[in-house]
XYZ file of C-alpha atoms in Angstrom:
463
model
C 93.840 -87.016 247.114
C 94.206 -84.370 244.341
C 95.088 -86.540 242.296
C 91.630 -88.464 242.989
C 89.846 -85.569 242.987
C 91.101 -84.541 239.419
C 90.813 -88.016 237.954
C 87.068 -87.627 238.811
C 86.445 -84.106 237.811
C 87.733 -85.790 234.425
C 85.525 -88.255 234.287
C 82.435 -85.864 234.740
C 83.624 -83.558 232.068
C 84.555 -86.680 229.404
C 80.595 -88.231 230.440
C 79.285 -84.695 230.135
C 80.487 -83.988 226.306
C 79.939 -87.423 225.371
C 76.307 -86.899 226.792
C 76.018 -83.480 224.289
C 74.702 -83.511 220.651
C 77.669 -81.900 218.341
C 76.362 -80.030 215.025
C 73.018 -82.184 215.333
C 71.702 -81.670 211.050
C 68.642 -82.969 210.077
C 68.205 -86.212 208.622
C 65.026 -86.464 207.490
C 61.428 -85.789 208.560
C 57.621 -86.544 207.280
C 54.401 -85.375 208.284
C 50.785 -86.955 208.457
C 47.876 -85.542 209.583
C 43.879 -86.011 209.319
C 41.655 -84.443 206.600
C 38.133 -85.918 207.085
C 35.787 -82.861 208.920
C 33.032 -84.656 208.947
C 34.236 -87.577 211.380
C 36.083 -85.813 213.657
C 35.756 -83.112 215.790
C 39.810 -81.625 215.775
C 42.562 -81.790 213.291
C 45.729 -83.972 214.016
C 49.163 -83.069 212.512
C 51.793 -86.225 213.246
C 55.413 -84.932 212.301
C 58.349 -87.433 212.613
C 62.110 -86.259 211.699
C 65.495 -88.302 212.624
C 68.620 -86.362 214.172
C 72.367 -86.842 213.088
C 74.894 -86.235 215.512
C 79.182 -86.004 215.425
C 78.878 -88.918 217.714
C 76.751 -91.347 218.938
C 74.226 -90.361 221.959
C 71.593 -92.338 223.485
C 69.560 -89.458 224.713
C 68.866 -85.983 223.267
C 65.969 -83.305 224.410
C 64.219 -81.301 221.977
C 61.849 -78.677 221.799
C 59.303 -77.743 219.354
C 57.846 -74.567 218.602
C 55.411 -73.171 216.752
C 53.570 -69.740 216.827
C 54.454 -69.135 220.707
C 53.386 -72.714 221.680
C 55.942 -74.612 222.899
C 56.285 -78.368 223.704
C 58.760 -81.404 224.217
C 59.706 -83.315 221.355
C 58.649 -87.515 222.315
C 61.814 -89.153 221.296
C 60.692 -92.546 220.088
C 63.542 -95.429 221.805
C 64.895 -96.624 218.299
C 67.395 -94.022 218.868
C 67.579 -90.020 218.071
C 63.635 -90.384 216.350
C 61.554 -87.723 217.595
C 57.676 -87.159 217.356
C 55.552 -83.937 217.344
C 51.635 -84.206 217.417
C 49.546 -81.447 217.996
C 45.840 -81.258 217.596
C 43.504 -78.152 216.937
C 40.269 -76.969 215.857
C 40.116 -77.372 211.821
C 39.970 -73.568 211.595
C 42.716 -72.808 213.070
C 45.286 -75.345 211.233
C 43.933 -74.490 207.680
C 45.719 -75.975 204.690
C 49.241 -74.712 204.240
C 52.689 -74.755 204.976
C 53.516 -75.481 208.662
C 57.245 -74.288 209.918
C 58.147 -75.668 213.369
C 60.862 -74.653 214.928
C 63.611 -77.099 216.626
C 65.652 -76.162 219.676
C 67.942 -78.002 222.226
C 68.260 -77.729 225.569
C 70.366 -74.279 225.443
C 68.273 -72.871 222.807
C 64.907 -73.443 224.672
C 66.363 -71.618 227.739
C 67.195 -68.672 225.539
C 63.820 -69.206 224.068
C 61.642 -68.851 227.483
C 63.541 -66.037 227.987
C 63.024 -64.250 225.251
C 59.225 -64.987 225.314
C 59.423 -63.481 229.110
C 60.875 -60.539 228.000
C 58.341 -59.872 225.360
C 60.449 -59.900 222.505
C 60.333 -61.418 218.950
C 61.247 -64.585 219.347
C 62.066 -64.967 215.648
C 64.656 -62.521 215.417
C 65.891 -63.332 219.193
C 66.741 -66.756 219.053
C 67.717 -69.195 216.462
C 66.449 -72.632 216.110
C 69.189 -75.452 214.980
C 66.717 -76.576 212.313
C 63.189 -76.250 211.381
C 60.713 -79.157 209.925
C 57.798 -78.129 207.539
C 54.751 -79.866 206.793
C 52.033 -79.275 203.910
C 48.795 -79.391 205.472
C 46.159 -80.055 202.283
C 43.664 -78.839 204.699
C 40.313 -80.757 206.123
C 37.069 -81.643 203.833
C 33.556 -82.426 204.148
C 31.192 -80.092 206.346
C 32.510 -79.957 210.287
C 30.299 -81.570 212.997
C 27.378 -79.811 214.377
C 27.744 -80.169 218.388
C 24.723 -79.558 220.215
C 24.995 -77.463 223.511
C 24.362 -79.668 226.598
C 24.609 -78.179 229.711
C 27.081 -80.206 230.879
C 28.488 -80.104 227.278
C 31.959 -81.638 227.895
C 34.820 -82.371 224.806
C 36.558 -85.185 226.988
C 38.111 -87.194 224.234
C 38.687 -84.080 221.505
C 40.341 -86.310 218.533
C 40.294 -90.230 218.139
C 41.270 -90.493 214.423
C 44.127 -93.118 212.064
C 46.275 -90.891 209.796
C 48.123 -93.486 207.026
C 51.635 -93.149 206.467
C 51.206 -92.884 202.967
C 51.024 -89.648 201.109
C 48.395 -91.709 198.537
C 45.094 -93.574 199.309
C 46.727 -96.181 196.899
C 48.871 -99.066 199.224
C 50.313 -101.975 197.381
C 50.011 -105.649 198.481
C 53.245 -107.031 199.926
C 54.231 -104.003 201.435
C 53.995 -102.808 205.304
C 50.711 -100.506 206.008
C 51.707 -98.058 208.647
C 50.353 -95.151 210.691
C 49.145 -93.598 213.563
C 46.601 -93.273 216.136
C 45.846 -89.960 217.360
C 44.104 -89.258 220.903
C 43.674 -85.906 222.260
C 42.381 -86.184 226.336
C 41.128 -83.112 228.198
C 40.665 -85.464 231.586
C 41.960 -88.161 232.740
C 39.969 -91.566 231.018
C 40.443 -94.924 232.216
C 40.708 -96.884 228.736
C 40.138 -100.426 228.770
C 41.047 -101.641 225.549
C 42.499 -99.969 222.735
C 42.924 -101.815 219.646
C 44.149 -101.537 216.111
C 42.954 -104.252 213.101
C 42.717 -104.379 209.175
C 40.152 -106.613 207.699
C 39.519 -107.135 204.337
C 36.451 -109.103 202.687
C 34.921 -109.942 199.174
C 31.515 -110.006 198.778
C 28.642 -110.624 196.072
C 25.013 -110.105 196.683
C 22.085 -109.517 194.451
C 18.170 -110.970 193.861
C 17.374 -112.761 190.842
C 14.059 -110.807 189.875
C 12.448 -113.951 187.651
C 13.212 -117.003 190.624
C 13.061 -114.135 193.541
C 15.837 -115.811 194.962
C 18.490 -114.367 196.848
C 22.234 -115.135 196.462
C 24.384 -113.886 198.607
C 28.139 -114.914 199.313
C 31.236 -113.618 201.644
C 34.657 -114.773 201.468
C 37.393 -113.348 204.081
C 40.396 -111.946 203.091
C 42.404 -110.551 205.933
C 41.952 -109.869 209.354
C 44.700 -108.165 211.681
C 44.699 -106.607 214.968
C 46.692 -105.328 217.530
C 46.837 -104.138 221.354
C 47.804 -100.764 222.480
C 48.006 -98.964 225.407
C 48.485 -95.579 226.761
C 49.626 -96.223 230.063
C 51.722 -99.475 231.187
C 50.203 -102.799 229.996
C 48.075 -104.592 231.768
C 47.117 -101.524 234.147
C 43.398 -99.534 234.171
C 44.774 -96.130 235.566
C 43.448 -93.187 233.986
C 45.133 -92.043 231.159
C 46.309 -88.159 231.569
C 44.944 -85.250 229.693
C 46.774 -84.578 226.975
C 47.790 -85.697 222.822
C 49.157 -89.208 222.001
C 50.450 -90.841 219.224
C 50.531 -94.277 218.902
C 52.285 -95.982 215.861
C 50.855 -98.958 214.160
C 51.905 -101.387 211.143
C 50.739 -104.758 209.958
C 52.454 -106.394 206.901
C 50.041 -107.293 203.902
C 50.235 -110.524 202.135
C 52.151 -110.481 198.740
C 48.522 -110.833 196.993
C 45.577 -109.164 197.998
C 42.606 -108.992 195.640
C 42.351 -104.769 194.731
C 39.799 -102.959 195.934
C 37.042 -102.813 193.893
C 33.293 -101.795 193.921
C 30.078 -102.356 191.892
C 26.657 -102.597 191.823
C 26.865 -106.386 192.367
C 29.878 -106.718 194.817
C 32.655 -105.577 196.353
C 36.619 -105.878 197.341
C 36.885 -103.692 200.795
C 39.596 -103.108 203.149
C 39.070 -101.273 206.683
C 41.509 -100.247 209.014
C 39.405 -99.112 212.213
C 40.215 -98.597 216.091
C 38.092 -98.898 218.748
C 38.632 -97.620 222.365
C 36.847 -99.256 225.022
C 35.947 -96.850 228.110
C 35.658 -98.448 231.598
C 32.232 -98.001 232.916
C 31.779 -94.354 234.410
C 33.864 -92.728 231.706
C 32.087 -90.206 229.586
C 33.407 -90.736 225.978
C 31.224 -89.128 223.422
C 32.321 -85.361 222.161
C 29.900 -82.598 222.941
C 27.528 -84.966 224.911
C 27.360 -86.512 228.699
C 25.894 -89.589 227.027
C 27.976 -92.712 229.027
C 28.996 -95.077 226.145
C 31.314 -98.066 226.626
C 32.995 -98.182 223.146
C 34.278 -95.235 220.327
C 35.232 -96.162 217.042
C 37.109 -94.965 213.981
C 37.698 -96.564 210.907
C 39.184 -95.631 207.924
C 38.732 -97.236 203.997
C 42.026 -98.596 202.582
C 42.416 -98.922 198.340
C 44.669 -101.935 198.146
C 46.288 -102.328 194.911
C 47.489 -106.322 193.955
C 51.294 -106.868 192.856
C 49.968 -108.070 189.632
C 53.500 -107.880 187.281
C 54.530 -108.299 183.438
C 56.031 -111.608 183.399
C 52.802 -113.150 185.958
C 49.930 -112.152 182.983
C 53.098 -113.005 180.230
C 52.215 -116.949 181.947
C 48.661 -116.895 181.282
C 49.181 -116.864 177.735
C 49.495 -113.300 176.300
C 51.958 -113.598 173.386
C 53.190 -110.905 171.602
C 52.399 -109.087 169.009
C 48.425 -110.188 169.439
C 45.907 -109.527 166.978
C 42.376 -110.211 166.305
C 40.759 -110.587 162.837
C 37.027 -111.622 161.700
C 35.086 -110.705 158.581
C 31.814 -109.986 158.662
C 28.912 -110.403 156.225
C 26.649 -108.100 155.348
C 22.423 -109.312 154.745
C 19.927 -106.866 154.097
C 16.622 -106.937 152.464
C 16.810 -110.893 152.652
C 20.300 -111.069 150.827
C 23.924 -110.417 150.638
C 25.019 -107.587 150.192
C 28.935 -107.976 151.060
C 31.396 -108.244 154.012
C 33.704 -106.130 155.994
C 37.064 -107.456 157.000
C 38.085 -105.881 160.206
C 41.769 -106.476 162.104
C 43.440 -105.354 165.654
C 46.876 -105.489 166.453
C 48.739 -104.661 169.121
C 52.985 -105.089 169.346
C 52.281 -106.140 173.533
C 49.318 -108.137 174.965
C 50.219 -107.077 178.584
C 49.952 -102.950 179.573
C 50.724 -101.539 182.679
C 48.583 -99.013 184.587
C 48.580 -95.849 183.407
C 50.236 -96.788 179.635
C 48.635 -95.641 176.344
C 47.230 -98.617 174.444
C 48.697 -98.069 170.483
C 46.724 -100.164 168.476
C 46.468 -100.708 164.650
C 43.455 -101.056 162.784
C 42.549 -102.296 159.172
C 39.359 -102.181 158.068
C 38.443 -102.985 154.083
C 34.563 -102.597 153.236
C 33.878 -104.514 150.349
C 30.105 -104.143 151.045
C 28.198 -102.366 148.444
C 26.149 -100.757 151.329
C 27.602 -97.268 152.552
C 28.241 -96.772 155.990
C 25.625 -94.772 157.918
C 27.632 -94.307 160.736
C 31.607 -93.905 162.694
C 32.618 -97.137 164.169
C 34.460 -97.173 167.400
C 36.790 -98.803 169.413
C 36.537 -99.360 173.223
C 38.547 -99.871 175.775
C 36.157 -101.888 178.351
C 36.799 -103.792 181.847
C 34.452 -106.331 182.270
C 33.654 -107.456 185.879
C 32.628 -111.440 186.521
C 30.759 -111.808 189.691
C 29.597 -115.531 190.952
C 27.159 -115.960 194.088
C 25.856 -118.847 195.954
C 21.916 -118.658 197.114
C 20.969 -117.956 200.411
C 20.729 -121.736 201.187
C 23.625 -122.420 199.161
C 21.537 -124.968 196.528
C 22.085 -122.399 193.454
C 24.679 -120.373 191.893
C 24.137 -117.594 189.819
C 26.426 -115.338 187.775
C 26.667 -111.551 186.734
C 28.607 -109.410 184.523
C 28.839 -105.954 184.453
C 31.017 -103.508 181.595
C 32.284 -100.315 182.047
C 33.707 -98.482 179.425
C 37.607 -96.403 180.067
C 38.356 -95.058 176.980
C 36.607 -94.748 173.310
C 38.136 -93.766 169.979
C 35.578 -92.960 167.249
C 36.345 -93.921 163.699
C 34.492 -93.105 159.858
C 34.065 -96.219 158.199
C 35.609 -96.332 154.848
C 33.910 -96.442 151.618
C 32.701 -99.453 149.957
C 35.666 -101.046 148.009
C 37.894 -98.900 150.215
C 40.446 -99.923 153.143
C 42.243 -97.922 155.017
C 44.945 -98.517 158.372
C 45.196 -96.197 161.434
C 47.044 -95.678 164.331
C 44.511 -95.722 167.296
C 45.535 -94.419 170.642
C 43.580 -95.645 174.302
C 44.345 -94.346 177.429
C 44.184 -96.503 180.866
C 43.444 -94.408 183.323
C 45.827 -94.045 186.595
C 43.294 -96.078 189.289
C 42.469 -98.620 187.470
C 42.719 -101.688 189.098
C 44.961 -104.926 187.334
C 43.668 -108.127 185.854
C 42.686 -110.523 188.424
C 44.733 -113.215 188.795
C 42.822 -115.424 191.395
C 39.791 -114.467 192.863
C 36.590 -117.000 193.756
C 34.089 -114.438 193.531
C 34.553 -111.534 191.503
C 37.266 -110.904 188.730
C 38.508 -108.239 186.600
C 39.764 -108.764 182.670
C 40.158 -106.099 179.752
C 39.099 -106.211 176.337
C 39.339 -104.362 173.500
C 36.291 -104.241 171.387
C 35.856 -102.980 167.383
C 31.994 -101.720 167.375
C 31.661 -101.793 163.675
C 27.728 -101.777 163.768
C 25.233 -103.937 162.528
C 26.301 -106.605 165.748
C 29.340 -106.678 163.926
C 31.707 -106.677 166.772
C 35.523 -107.959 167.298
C 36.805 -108.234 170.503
C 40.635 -108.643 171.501
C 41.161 -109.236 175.107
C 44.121 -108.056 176.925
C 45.561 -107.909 180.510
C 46.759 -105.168 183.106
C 49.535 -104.904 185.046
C 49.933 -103.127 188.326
C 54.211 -102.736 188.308
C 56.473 -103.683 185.658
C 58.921 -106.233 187.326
């Protein structure tokens, strides 16, 4: 029997230390959080960090804290992953450096003691790590809530916060993030769902014909179910903040985002909560409603690489030559001979375009002005009519960078070194798109319609 006895006492004490975290370190740990004012009433701040133990557990309690507040960690079930959300007014989590402390089961024990005995808790108790996150702070001007009488904040923040510390999200990869909720009552939720859509459209009216052309054409569309309480169930949902994680894999080409006056490339990631009839939904107002929405614009960026615009035909070194001749006053009165080369037809976003000009003038007018040399993107929009019996096209230029130039004497030539910068958002050279495409040029404005053009491409990664 005591031998029983101590073969089981064994057992406890062997499940027990197995059961126990030893020298848990920090792995590694991100932060997300919402920065729009305007559309939402509160301020969401999503923190996720990963916890390395001695030896494998399955389950591991932590505690957050953070300025006296303290909370459970959610540990998400892909193993020691843990979750903090917590949501505020956007005064009182201003932009700046946010320290949360971590504690275990021991160390929140000494914690709630401490805090009952009034002391500092800084100095009184020592975390066994602590996560910061860089709040940027919130923009745009905050809501205006009018004062009901029965004014009630039931649903305080519905809002998507991107895993992505840019705006900029490259096609092929996996768009991730989360949906915040903060609940003051219990809601019953109907539906809750997720989706990305993406569509390109051209629409504009002829102004001689009066006829309208307008065309759509579909590019993604995603969605997924979530739920706050078990599926398939209409319970309410208890007060309190959620965090519900969210990812849908883009194609390996998308069309970039793009917008103009004649069309436009758009991608939306939105959620939309459906509230069970007798629900009030809407923030500072009793006004019933049965569906709240959030959505949130997405600037996808196409996988457009080197060796894909290298197929299309861009040799290198690529030049452009043309001379021009001269008439005035009902005769000739010379040419200029004008050339553009470049060592690479393909540049990648971002790069400085180096390219080498000669110019000779062997005009005998002298030049009355600089000549200059653009750097231009040249969207090609096509449209169908409203009835789909016409087509129409439209083109529109934008200028990205300019280099200004003195034209050389008559009888003189001279070679420079010209420098052209592509700015960091711009979007690559189209490789397929029905409606609206996107292609670079490089233009010699010499004056006089005297103009040579040398077209080149964009890339949006190197390999």
């Amino acid at each position: 029997m005591w031998l029983l006895c101590s073969f089981l006492c064994f057992i406890l004490i062997s499940s027990t230390i197995a059961d126990t975290c030893r020298n848990p370190t920090l792995v590694k740990h991100s932060g997300y959080s919402s920065t729009d004012s305007f559309f939402h009433a509160k301020t969401a701040i999503v923190i996720e960090f990963s916890v390395n133990c001695d030896h494998p557990v399955k389950e591991y309690p932590l505690y957050w804290e953070y300025e006296g507040d303290v909370h459970l960690a959610a540990q998400l079930p892909t193993g020691l992953h843990y979750q903090i959300t917590f949501v505020n007014d956007h005064k009182k989590i201003a932009r700046g450096q946010y320290d949360i402390r971590i504690f275990d089961e021991e160390g929140f024990a000494a914690l709630r003691k401490a805090m009952r005995s009034k002391v500092d808790t800084n100095e009184a108790v020592k975390p066994i790590f602590t996560v910061s996150y860089y709040h940027p702070g919130s923009s745009g001007r905050e809501i205006q809530k009018k004062k009901t009488k029965n004014s009630m904040k039931h649903l305080e923040c519905f809002d998507i916060i991107l895993n992505s510390e840019t705006n900029r999200i490259f096609a092929g990869t996996v768009l991730s993030g989360h949906l915040v909720i903060a609940l003051t009552v219990p809601i019953r939720i109907g539906q809750l769902v997720v989706a990305l859509t993406g569509e390109m459209r051209t629409k504009w009216v002829d102004k001689v014909s009066e006829n309208i052309f307008d065309s759509v054409e579909p590019i993604v569309n995603f969605k997924t179910q979530m739920y706050l309480n078990e599926r398939g169930t209409d319970d309410p949902v208890e007060p309190g903040n959620y965090s519900l994680p969210f990812q849908f894999t883009l194609p390996l080409h998308l069309p970039s985002s793009f917008q103009a006056e004649f069309g436009f490339i758009r991608y939306v990631c939105f959620a939309t909560a459906t509230i069970l009839p007798g629900q009030t939904c809407s923030i500072g107002t009793t006004k019933q409603c049965k569906e709240f929405k959030v959505e949130k614009e997405i600037n996808i960026v196409d996988v457009v690489r080197f060796q894909d615009l290298r197929h299309v035909g861009r040799q290198r070194p690529v030049q452009a030559e043309e001379c021009f001749e001269l008439i005035g006053c009902c005769r000739k009165q010379g040419r200029i001979e004008a050339l553009i080369r470049l060592d690479e037809g393909v540049f990648l976003v971002g790069d400085t375009v180096l390219a080498k000009l000669e110019i000779q003038n062997c005009s005998r007018r002298r030049p009355l002005r600089r000549c200059s040399l653009f750097l231009l993107q040249e969207a090609l929009f096509h449209s169908q009519s409203f009835h789909g019996t016409t087509s129409s096209n439209r083109t529109l230029v934008k200028v990205l960078d300019v280099a200004s130039l003195q034209l050389p004497q008559p009888g003189d030539r001279f070679s420079q070194n010209v420098e052209l910068h592509i700015p960091e958002n711009t979007q690559p050279s189209s490789l397929d798109a029905p409606l609206i495409r996107l292609r670079y040029r490089l233009k010699l404005d010499l004056g006089d319609s005297c103009e040579l053009i040398l077209p080149i491409d964009i890339a949006s990664v190197r390999t």
